[in-house]
Short mmCIF file of N, CA and C in Angstrom, two decimals:
data_model
loop_
_atom_site.label_atom_id
_atom_site.label_comp_id
_atom_site.label_asym_id
_atom_site.label_seq_id
_atom_site.Cartn_x
_atom_site.Cartn_y
_atom_site.Cartn_z
N UNK H 1 46.93 66.67 28.10
CA UNK H 1 46.67 66.49 26.92
C UNK H 1 46.77 65.15 26.17
N UNK H 2 47.81 64.48 26.79
CA UNK H 2 48.11 63.14 26.35
C UNK H 2 47.01 62.37 26.84
N UNK H 3 46.54 62.48 28.14
CA UNK H 3 45.34 61.86 28.52
C UNK H 3 44.29 62.06 28.12
N UNK H 4 43.90 63.15 27.75
CA UNK H 4 42.79 63.45 26.89
C UNK H 4 42.70 62.87 25.65
N UNK H 5 43.81 62.73 24.74
CA UNK H 5 43.74 62.09 23.62
C UNK H 5 43.47 60.46 23.90
N UNK H 6 44.27 59.99 24.84
CA UNK H 6 44.02 58.55 25.15
C UNK H 6 42.49 58.27 25.53
N UNK H 7 41.99 59.34 26.24
CA UNK H 7 40.40 59.20 26.88
C UNK H 7 39.81 59.18 25.42
N UNK H 8 40.09 60.04 24.43
CA UNK H 8 39.23 60.21 23.28
C UNK H 8 39.15 58.82 22.43
N UNK H 9 40.43 58.40 22.33
CA UNK H 9 40.60 57.03 21.56
C UNK H 9 39.76 55.86 22.34
N UNK H 10 39.88 55.89 23.72
CA UNK H 10 39.23 54.79 24.37
C UNK H 10 37.71 54.85 24.02
N UNK H 11 37.13 56.08 24.26
CA UNK H 11 35.79 56.30 23.97
C UNK H 11 35.28 56.11 22.52
N UNK H 12 36.15 56.18 21.48
CA UNK H 12 35.97 55.86 20.23
C UNK H 12 35.82 54.47 20.06
N UNK H 13 37.04 53.79 20.67
CA UNK H 13 36.88 52.21 20.71
C UNK H 13 35.81 51.53 21.45
N UNK H 14 35.40 52.19 22.35
CA UNK H 14 34.14 51.58 23.12
C UNK H 14 32.86 51.58 22.20
N UNK H 15 32.64 52.65 21.60
CA UNK H 15 31.68 52.98 20.85
C UNK H 15 31.67 52.00 19.64
N UNK H 16 32.84 51.54 18.98
CA UNK H 16 33.09 50.75 17.96
C UNK H 16 32.83 49.17 18.46
N UNK H 17 33.23 48.99 19.88
CA UNK H 17 33.03 47.53 20.36
C UNK H 17 31.45 47.41 20.80
N UNK H 18 30.87 48.49 20.98
CA UNK H 18 29.36 48.13 21.36
C UNK H 18 28.54 47.87 20.04
N UNK H 19 28.95 48.44 18.85
CA UNK H 19 28.34 48.03 17.57
C UNK H 19 28.94 46.70 17.21
N UNK H 20 30.00 46.45 17.37
CA UNK H 20 30.54 45.08 17.33
C UNK H 20 29.71 43.86 17.94
N UNK H 21 29.54 44.15 19.09
CA UNK H 21 28.75 43.22 19.85
C UNK H 21 27.26 43.23 19.51
N UNK H 22 26.80 44.21 19.03
CA UNK H 22 25.41 44.34 18.52
C UNK H 22 25.15 43.64 17.31
N UNK H 23 26.32 43.76 16.43
CA UNK H 23 26.45 42.88 14.95
C UNK H 23 26.44 41.35 15.48
N UNK H 24 27.29 41.01 16.48
CA UNK H 24 27.45 39.64 16.84
C UNK H 24 26.08 39.06 17.42
N UNK H 25 25.26 39.93 18.24
CA UNK H 25 23.96 39.44 18.43
C UNK H 25 23.04 39.16 17.43
N UNK H 26 22.97 40.08 16.37
CA UNK H 26 22.27 40.02 15.21
C UNK H 26 22.64 38.74 14.47
N UNK H 27 23.86 38.36 14.43
CA UNK H 27 24.37 37.24 13.63
C UNK H 27 23.76 35.97 14.53
N UNK H 28 23.95 36.03 15.78
CA UNK H 28 23.59 34.88 16.58
C UNK H 28 22.04 34.47 16.61
N UNK H 29 21.43 35.85 16.55
CA UNK H 29 19.93 35.40 16.29
C UNK H 29 19.57 34.95 14.95
N UNK H 30 20.11 35.38 13.77
CA UNK H 30 19.99 35.05 12.55
C UNK H 30 20.28 33.47 12.49
N UNK H 31 21.36 33.22 13.12
CA UNK H 31 21.83 31.62 13.03
C UNK H 31 20.80 30.72 13.67
N UNK H 32 20.32 31.15 14.93
CA UNK H 32 19.30 30.54 15.55
C UNK H 32 18.05 30.36 14.75
N UNK H 33 17.64 31.54 14.26
CA UNK H 33 16.27 31.33 13.31
C UNK H 33 16.59 30.47 12.20
N UNK H 34 17.85 30.43 11.51
CA UNK H 34 18.14 29.55 10.30
C UNK H 34 17.96 28.03 11.02
N UNK H 35 18.55 27.83 12.05
CA UNK H 35 18.68 26.51 12.74
C UNK H 35 17.11 25.93 12.76
N UNK H 36 16.29 26.80 13.10
CA UNK H 36 15.00 26.50 13.53
C UNK H 36 14.20 26.06 12.29
N UNK H 37 14.59 26.87 11.30
CA UNK H 37 13.87 26.71 9.82
C UNK H 37 14.29 25.47 9.34
N UNK H 38 15.69 25.09 9.38
CA UNK H 38 16.09 23.84 8.99
C UNK H 38 15.66 22.70 9.83
N UNK H 39 15.48 22.82 11.00
CA UNK H 39 14.80 21.92 11.92
C UNK H 39 13.23 21.62 11.48
N UNK H 40 12.70 22.63 11.22
CA UNK H 40 11.32 22.46 10.68
C UNK H 40 11.12 21.74 9.32
N UNK H 41 11.96 22.04 8.48
CA UNK H 41 12.07 21.53 7.34
C UNK H 41 12.26 19.84 7.53
N UNK H 42 13.39 19.36 8.26
CA UNK H 42 13.64 18.16 8.43
C UNK H 42 12.59 17.32 9.08
N UNK H 43 11.77 17.85 9.95
CA UNK H 43 10.42 17.36 10.78
C UNK H 43 9.56 17.09 9.63
N UNK H 44 9.20 17.97 8.73
CA UNK H 44 8.27 18.03 7.84
C UNK H 44 8.66 16.82 6.93
N UNK H 45 9.88 16.72 6.27
CA UNK H 45 10.36 15.88 5.36
C UNK H 45 10.30 14.41 5.86
N UNK H 46 10.54 14.31 7.17
CA UNK H 46 10.62 13.14 7.90
C UNK H 46 9.29 12.52 7.83
N UNK H 47 8.13 13.47 7.95
CA UNK H 47 6.68 13.09 8.04
C UNK H 47 6.37 12.44 6.87
N UNK H 48 6.68 13.20 5.75
CA UNK H 48 6.67 12.81 4.31
C UNK H 48 6.96 11.44 3.99
N UNK H 49 8.22 11.25 4.38
CA UNK H 49 8.92 9.98 4.27
C UNK H 49 8.17 8.97 4.86
N UNK H 50 7.79 9.22 6.18
CA UNK H 50 7.06 8.14 6.98
C UNK H 50 5.65 7.83 6.37
N UNK H 51 5.02 8.79 5.87
CA UNK H 51 3.71 8.69 5.10
C UNK H 51 3.86 7.94 4.02
N UNK H 52 4.80 8.02 3.37
CA UNK H 52 5.13 7.22 1.72
C UNK H 52 5.44 5.82 2.27
N UNK H 53 6.12 5.71 3.45
CA UNK H 53 6.47 4.26 3.79
C UNK H 53 5.38 3.51 3.94
N UNK H 54 4.34 4.04 4.87
CA UNK H 54 3.13 3.60 5.25
C UNK H 54 2.18 3.29 4.05
N UNK H 55 2.14 4.18 2.98
CA UNK H 55 1.20 3.96 1.90
C UNK H 55 1.67 3.05 1.15
N UNK H 56 3.32 2.93 0.97
CA UNK H 56 3.72 1.74 -0.10
C UNK H 56 3.63 0.36 0.66
N UNK H 57 3.46 0.21 1.98
CA UNK H 57 3.28 -1.03 2.61
C UNK H 57 2.09 -1.83 2.44
N UNK H 58 1.24 -0.99 1.85
CA UNK H 58 -0.09 -1.62 1.51
C UNK H 58 -0.01 -2.48 0.23
N UNK H 59 0.83 -1.92 -0.72
CA UNK H 59 1.10 -2.76 -1.94
C UNK H 59 1.44 -4.00 -1.73
N UNK H 60 2.36 -4.34 -0.61
CA UNK H 60 2.64 -5.61 -0.25
C UNK H 60 1.52 -6.48 0.17
N UNK H 61 0.51 -5.83 0.64
CA UNK H 61 -0.64 -6.69 0.76
C UNK H 61 -1.48 -7.20 -0.23
N UNK H 62 -1.48 -6.72 -1.37
CA UNK H 62 -2.08 -6.84 -2.59
C UNK H 62 -1.89 -8.35 -3.01
N UNK H 63 -0.50 -8.75 -3.02
CA UNK H 63 -0.40 -10.13 -3.39
C UNK H 63 -0.95 -11.13 -2.36
N UNK H 64 -1.09 -10.84 -1.24
CA UNK H 64 -1.81 -11.65 -0.29
C UNK H 64 -3.30 -11.83 -0.61
N UNK H 65 -3.69 -10.53 -1.06
CA UNK H 65 -5.07 -10.37 -1.30
C UNK H 65 -5.60 -11.37 -2.62
N UNK H 66 -4.45 -11.47 -3.49
CA UNK H 66 -4.73 -12.17 -4.78
C UNK H 66 -4.56 -13.61 -4.41
N UNK H 67 -3.60 -14.04 -3.45
CA UNK H 67 -3.55 -15.36 -3.02
C UNK H 67 -4.82 -15.85 -2.27
N UNK H 68 -5.28 -14.95 -1.46
CA UNK H 68 -6.54 -15.43 -0.61
C UNK H 68 -7.72 -15.51 -1.67
N UNK H 69 -7.81 -14.65 -2.74
CA UNK H 69 -8.71 -14.69 -3.56
C UNK H 69 -8.80 -16.09 -4.20
N UNK H 70 -7.50 -16.46 -4.77
CA UNK H 70 -7.29 -17.80 -5.34
C UNK H 70 -7.79 -19.09 -4.69
N UNK H 71 -7.44 -19.11 -3.28
CA UNK H 71 -7.72 -20.02 -2.32
C UNK H 71 -9.26 -20.07 -2.24
N UNK H 72 -9.83 -18.88 -2.03
CA UNK H 72 -11.43 -18.90 -1.92
C UNK H 72 -12.03 -19.55 -3.06
N UNK H 73 -11.49 -19.19 -4.41
CA UNK H 73 -12.32 -19.78 -5.59
C UNK H 73 -12.00 -21.14 -5.67
N UNK H 74 -10.69 -21.69 -5.25
CA UNK H 74 -10.23 -22.95 -5.48
C UNK H 74 -11.33 -24.03 -4.43
N UNK H 75 -11.46 -23.63 -3.35
CA UNK H 75 -12.10 -24.13 -2.18
C UNK H 75 -13.79 -24.03 -2.73
N UNK H 76 -14.20 -22.90 -3.10
CA UNK H 76 -15.59 -22.83 -3.53
C UNK H 76 -15.85 -23.60 -4.72
N UNK H 77 -15.11 -23.48 -5.51
CA UNK H 77 -15.50 -24.53 -6.78
C UNK H 77 -15.21 -25.93 -6.57
N UNK H 78 -14.33 -26.18 -5.79
CA UNK H 78 -14.10 -27.55 -5.31
C UNK H 78 -15.39 -28.16 -4.72
N UNK H 79 -15.97 -27.36 -3.86
CA UNK H 79 -17.03 -27.90 -3.16
C UNK H 79 -18.30 -27.83 -4.01
N UNK H 80 -18.48 -27.30 -5.16
CA UNK H 80 -19.57 -27.20 -6.05
C UNK H 80 -19.20 -28.57 -6.96
N UNK H 81 -18.22 -28.78 -7.26
CA UNK H 81 -17.82 -30.00 -8.03
C UNK H 81 -18.06 -31.18 -7.35
N UNK H 82 -17.66 -31.28 -5.96
CA UNK H 82 -17.76 -32.45 -5.14
C UNK H 82 -19.34 -32.89 -4.85
N UNK H 83 -20.07 -31.60 -4.93
CA UNK H 83 -21.73 -31.90 -4.68
C UNK H 83 -22.34 -32.23 -5.98
N UNK H 84 -21.91 -32.10 -7.15
CA UNK H 84 -22.64 -32.20 -8.38
C UNK H 84 -22.26 -33.56 -8.96
N UNK H 85 -23.34 -34.10 -9.62
CA UNK H 85 -23.14 -35.38 -10.41
C UNK H 85 -23.24 -35.11 -11.85
N UNK H 86 -23.98 -33.84 -12.41
CA UNK H 86 -24.44 -33.58 -13.57
C UNK H 86 -23.22 -32.44 -14.15
N UNK H 87 -22.87 -32.52 -15.25
CA UNK H 87 -21.65 -31.58 -15.82
C UNK H 87 -22.38 -30.19 -16.10
N UNK H 88 -23.33 -30.28 -16.74
CA UNK H 88 -24.36 -29.07 -16.95
C UNK H 88 -24.76 -28.32 -15.77
N UNK H 89 -25.18 -29.01 -14.87
CA UNK H 89 -25.68 -28.42 -13.65
C UNK H 89 -24.33 -27.79 -12.84
N UNK H 90 -23.26 -28.49 -12.83
CA UNK H 90 -21.96 -27.96 -12.23
C UNK H 90 -21.66 -26.61 -13.08
N UNK H 91 -21.67 -26.45 -14.39
CA UNK H 91 -21.28 -25.44 -15.25
C UNK H 91 -22.21 -24.26 -14.66
N UNK H 92 -23.52 -24.50 -14.52
CA UNK H 92 -24.38 -23.36 -14.15
C UNK H 92 -24.28 -22.84 -12.61
N UNK H 93 -23.78 -23.93 -11.90
CA UNK H 93 -23.41 -23.40 -10.44
C UNK H 93 -22.19 -22.63 -10.32
N UNK H 94 -21.19 -22.97 -11.09
CA UNK H 94 -20.09 -22.28 -11.20
C UNK H 94 -20.26 -20.87 -11.63
N UNK H 95 -21.10 -20.68 -12.81
CA UNK H 95 -21.37 -19.48 -13.27
C UNK H 95 -22.27 -18.45 -12.01
N UNK H 96 -23.13 -19.28 -11.30
CA UNK H 96 -23.75 -18.55 -10.30
C UNK H 96 -22.75 -18.30 -9.15
N UNK H 97 -21.65 -19.24 -8.94
CA UNK H 97 -20.74 -18.86 -7.86
C UNK H 97 -19.89 -17.68 -8.30
N UNK H 98 -19.68 -17.47 -9.55
CA UNK H 98 -18.87 -16.29 -10.08
C UNK H 98 -19.75 -14.91 -9.64
N UNK H 99 -21.15 -15.00 -10.06
CA UNK H 99 -21.82 -13.90 -9.68
C UNK H 99 -21.94 -13.48 -8.21
N UNK H 100 -22.20 -14.56 -7.50
CA UNK H 100 -22.09 -14.38 -6.04
C UNK H 100 -20.74 -14.04 -5.44
N UNK H 101 -19.82 -14.36 -6.01
CA UNK H 101 -18.34 -14.12 -5.47
C UNK H 101 -18.16 -12.74 -5.74
N UNK H 102 -18.69 -12.28 -7.20
CA UNK H 102 -18.30 -10.91 -7.31
C UNK H 102 -19.16 -9.81 -6.36
N UNK H 103 -20.23 -10.22 -6.47
CA UNK H 103 -21.18 -9.46 -5.31
C UNK H 103 -20.65 -9.31 -3.97
N UNK H 104 -20.31 -10.43 -3.32
CA UNK H 104 -19.65 -10.29 -2.03
C UNK H 104 -18.43 -9.72 -1.90
N UNK H 105 -17.67 -9.83 -2.88
CA UNK H 105 -16.32 -9.10 -2.67
C UNK H 105 -16.14 -7.70 -3.15
N UNK H 106 -17.40 -7.14 -3.74
CA UNK H 106 -17.35 -5.85 -4.43
C UNK H 106 -17.15 -4.67 -3.41
N UNK H 107 -17.47 -4.66 -2.38
CA UNK H 107 -17.39 -3.67 -1.37
C UNK H 107 -16.01 -3.84 -0.52
N UNK H 108 -15.61 -5.09 -0.44
CA UNK H 108 -14.31 -5.33 0.44
C UNK H 108 -13.28 -5.39 -0.41
N UNK H 109 -12.96 -5.55 -1.54
CA UNK H 109 -11.95 -5.79 -2.38
C UNK H 109 -11.68 -4.75 -3.50
N UNK H 110 -10.63 -4.18 -3.78
CA UNK H 110 -10.61 -3.21 -4.82
C UNK H 110 -10.17 -4.03 -6.11
N UNK H 111 -10.58 -5.12 -6.28
CA UNK H 111 -10.25 -6.02 -7.50
C UNK H 111 -11.58 -6.70 -7.94
N UNK H 112 -11.48 -6.92 -9.26
CA UNK H 112 -12.55 -7.59 -9.85
C UNK H 112 -11.97 -8.98 -10.25
N UNK H 113 -12.86 -9.99 -9.95
CA UNK H 113 -12.43 -11.34 -10.21
C UNK H 113 -13.72 -12.01 -11.16
N UNK H 114 -13.11 -12.69 -12.15
CA UNK H 114 -14.22 -13.25 -13.06
C UNK H 114 -13.71 -14.70 -13.10
N UNK H 115 -14.74 -15.72 -13.06
CA UNK H 115 -14.47 -17.25 -13.07
C UNK H 115 -15.19 -17.66 -14.19
N UNK H 116 -14.61 -18.26 -15.19
CA UNK H 116 -15.34 -18.78 -16.25
C UNK H 116 -15.02 -20.42 -16.34
N UNK H 117 -15.87 -21.22 -16.70
CA UNK H 117 -15.50 -22.51 -16.97
C UNK H 117 -16.02 -22.96 -18.53
N UNK H 118 -15.38 -23.70 -19.20
CA UNK H 118 -15.81 -24.25 -20.25
C UNK H 118 -16.53 -25.82 -20.15
N UNK H 119 -17.69 -25.91 -20.63
CA UNK H 119 -18.43 -27.13 -20.34
C UNK H 119 -17.89 -28.25 -20.82
N UNK H 120 -16.80 -28.36 -21.61
CA UNK H 120 -16.01 -29.49 -21.91
C UNK H 120 -15.00 -29.95 -21.07
N UNK H 121 -14.75 -29.00 -20.21
CA UNK H 121 -13.81 -29.11 -19.21
C UNK H 121 -14.17 -29.44 -17.68
N UNK H 122 -15.39 -29.62 -17.54
CA UNK H 122 -16.09 -30.05 -16.40
C UNK H 122 -16.47 -31.41 -16.15
N UNK H 123 -15.88 -32.17 -15.08
CA UNK H 123 -16.37 -33.44 -14.90
C UNK H 123 -16.78 -33.45 -13.44
N UNK H 124 -18.28 -33.66 -13.39
CA UNK H 124 -18.84 -33.33 -12.07
C UNK H 124 -18.20 -34.50 -11.11
N UNK H 125 -18.05 -34.18 -9.88
CA UNK H 125 -17.77 -35.16 -8.96
C UNK H 125 -16.24 -35.40 -8.99
N UNK H 126 -15.52 -34.89 -10.10
CA UNK H 126 -14.12 -35.12 -10.11
C UNK H 126 -13.39 -33.90 -10.15
N UNK H 127 -13.46 -33.15 -11.24
CA UNK H 127 -12.54 -31.83 -11.50
C UNK H 127 -13.24 -30.98 -12.52
N UNK H 128 -12.69 -29.69 -12.54
CA UNK H 128 -13.01 -28.73 -13.53
C UNK H 128 -11.94 -27.86 -13.71
N UNK H 129 -11.78 -27.50 -15.06
CA UNK H 129 -11.02 -26.47 -15.48
C UNK H 129 -11.67 -25.09 -15.51
N UNK H 130 -11.07 -24.19 -14.87
CA UNK H 130 -11.77 -22.75 -14.91
C UNK H 130 -10.51 -22.05 -15.23
N UNK H 131 -11.06 -20.62 -15.83
CA UNK H 131 -10.25 -19.54 -16.05
C UNK H 131 -10.48 -18.47 -15.21
N UNK H 132 -9.62 -18.06 -14.44
CA UNK H 132 -9.75 -17.06 -13.31
C UNK H 132 -9.06 -15.90 -13.92
N UNK H 133 -9.79 -14.67 -13.96
CA UNK H 133 -9.28 -13.27 -14.29
C UNK H 133 -9.34 -12.51 -13.20
N UNK H 134 -7.95 -11.84 -12.61
CA UNK H 134 -7.94 -11.07 -11.50
C UNK H 134 -7.50 -9.75 -11.95
N UNK H 135 -8.31 -8.61 -11.82
CA UNK H 135 -7.96 -7.32 -12.21
C UNK H 135 -8.18 -6.35 -10.87
N UNK H 136 -6.77 -5.66 -10.69
CA UNK H 136 -6.89 -4.60 -9.51
C UNK H 136 -6.18 -3.63 -10.13
N UNK H 137 -5.87 -2.53 -9.13
CA UNK H 137 -4.88 -1.61 -9.74
C UNK H 137 -3.47 -1.83 -9.82
N UNK H 138 -3.12 -2.88 -8.90
CA UNK H 138 -1.84 -3.34 -8.96
C UNK H 138 -1.37 -4.39 -9.77
N UNK H 139 -2.35 -5.24 -9.98
CA UNK H 139 -2.24 -6.72 -10.74
C UNK H 139 -3.32 -6.86 -11.59
N UNK H 140 -3.00 -7.68 -12.71
CA UNK H 140 -3.82 -8.22 -13.74
C UNK H 140 -3.21 -9.55 -14.22
N UNK H 141 -4.05 -10.49 -14.02
CA UNK H 141 -3.59 -11.83 -14.57
C UNK H 141 -4.86 -12.69 -14.85
N UNK H 142 -4.29 -13.52 -15.74
CA UNK H 142 -5.36 -14.57 -16.29
C UNK H 142 -4.74 -15.97 -16.13
N UNK H 143 -5.43 -16.76 -15.29
CA UNK H 143 -4.68 -18.06 -15.33
C UNK H 143 -5.85 -19.26 -15.39
N UNK H 144 -5.58 -20.40 -16.06
CA UNK H 144 -6.31 -21.52 -16.13
C UNK H 144 -6.02 -22.50 -15.11
N UNK H 145 -6.94 -23.08 -14.29
CA UNK H 145 -6.61 -23.67 -13.24
C UNK H 145 -7.53 -25.16 -13.20
N UNK H 146 -7.09 -26.19 -12.93
CA UNK H 146 -7.67 -27.45 -12.74
C UNK H 146 -8.12 -27.60 -11.24
N UNK H 147 -9.42 -27.49 -10.99
CA UNK H 147 -9.65 -27.68 -9.40
C UNK H 147 -10.43 -28.96 -9.28
N UNK H 148 -9.94 -29.58 -8.07
CA UNK H 148 -10.49 -30.88 -7.93
C UNK H 148 -11.63 -31.01 -6.90
N UNK H 149 -12.33 -31.81 -6.87
CA UNK H 149 -13.38 -32.02 -5.77
C UNK H 149 -12.59 -32.10 -4.37
N UNK H 150 -11.57 -32.77 -4.37
CA UNK H 150 -10.64 -32.69 -3.05
C UNK H 150 -10.20 -31.44 -2.48
N UNK H 151 -10.38 -30.44 -3.39
CA UNK H 151 -9.91 -29.16 -2.78
C UNK H 151 -10.86 -28.44 -1.87
N UNK H 152 -12.05 -29.06 -1.86
CA UNK H 152 -13.24 -28.86 -0.77
C UNK H 152 -12.72 -28.85 0.65
N UNK H 153 -12.78 -28.04 1.40
CA UNK H 153 -12.34 -28.30 2.68
C UNK H 153 -13.12 -29.40 3.68
N UNK H 154 -14.39 -29.34 3.16
CA UNK H 154 -15.34 -30.22 3.79
C UNK H 154 -15.20 -31.63 3.54
N UNK H 155 -14.38 -31.87 2.50
CA UNK H 155 -14.02 -33.25 1.76
C UNK H 155 -12.72 -33.83 2.55
N UNK H 156 -11.87 -32.75 3.27
CA UNK H 156 -10.75 -33.13 3.76
C UNK H 156 -10.79 -33.86 4.95
#
């Protein structure tokens, strides 16, 4: 009788242990699933951060684009001034240069550049004062520059 009671208790305890281990396995599977979900979220978030970093690095290039534009205009107008002896003809050539420059950069640059010159500020063969207006998504500025004939790279 005593042994029967002990045997019954052991059998009851064993059935409880089997449900406990099953619960432990379910908890373990749930924890692994949660770990994989968190890992997936981290990977996606890292990809988004990396993409943002790449897209924002392009804005650093826009200042370089503006500087390159200024240099192109300075050299181009400098060569026009160096080759002209007539102030009115130099003004017409600067206006034509503006149109040609806008046409040539329309497809390669996301910016609009306008070059205007006052006829009273053009001294053919020496220098000209021009107003450069630069418009892009990131920058907008207008500056007045005195460009010399010596700015032409062919004269250097």
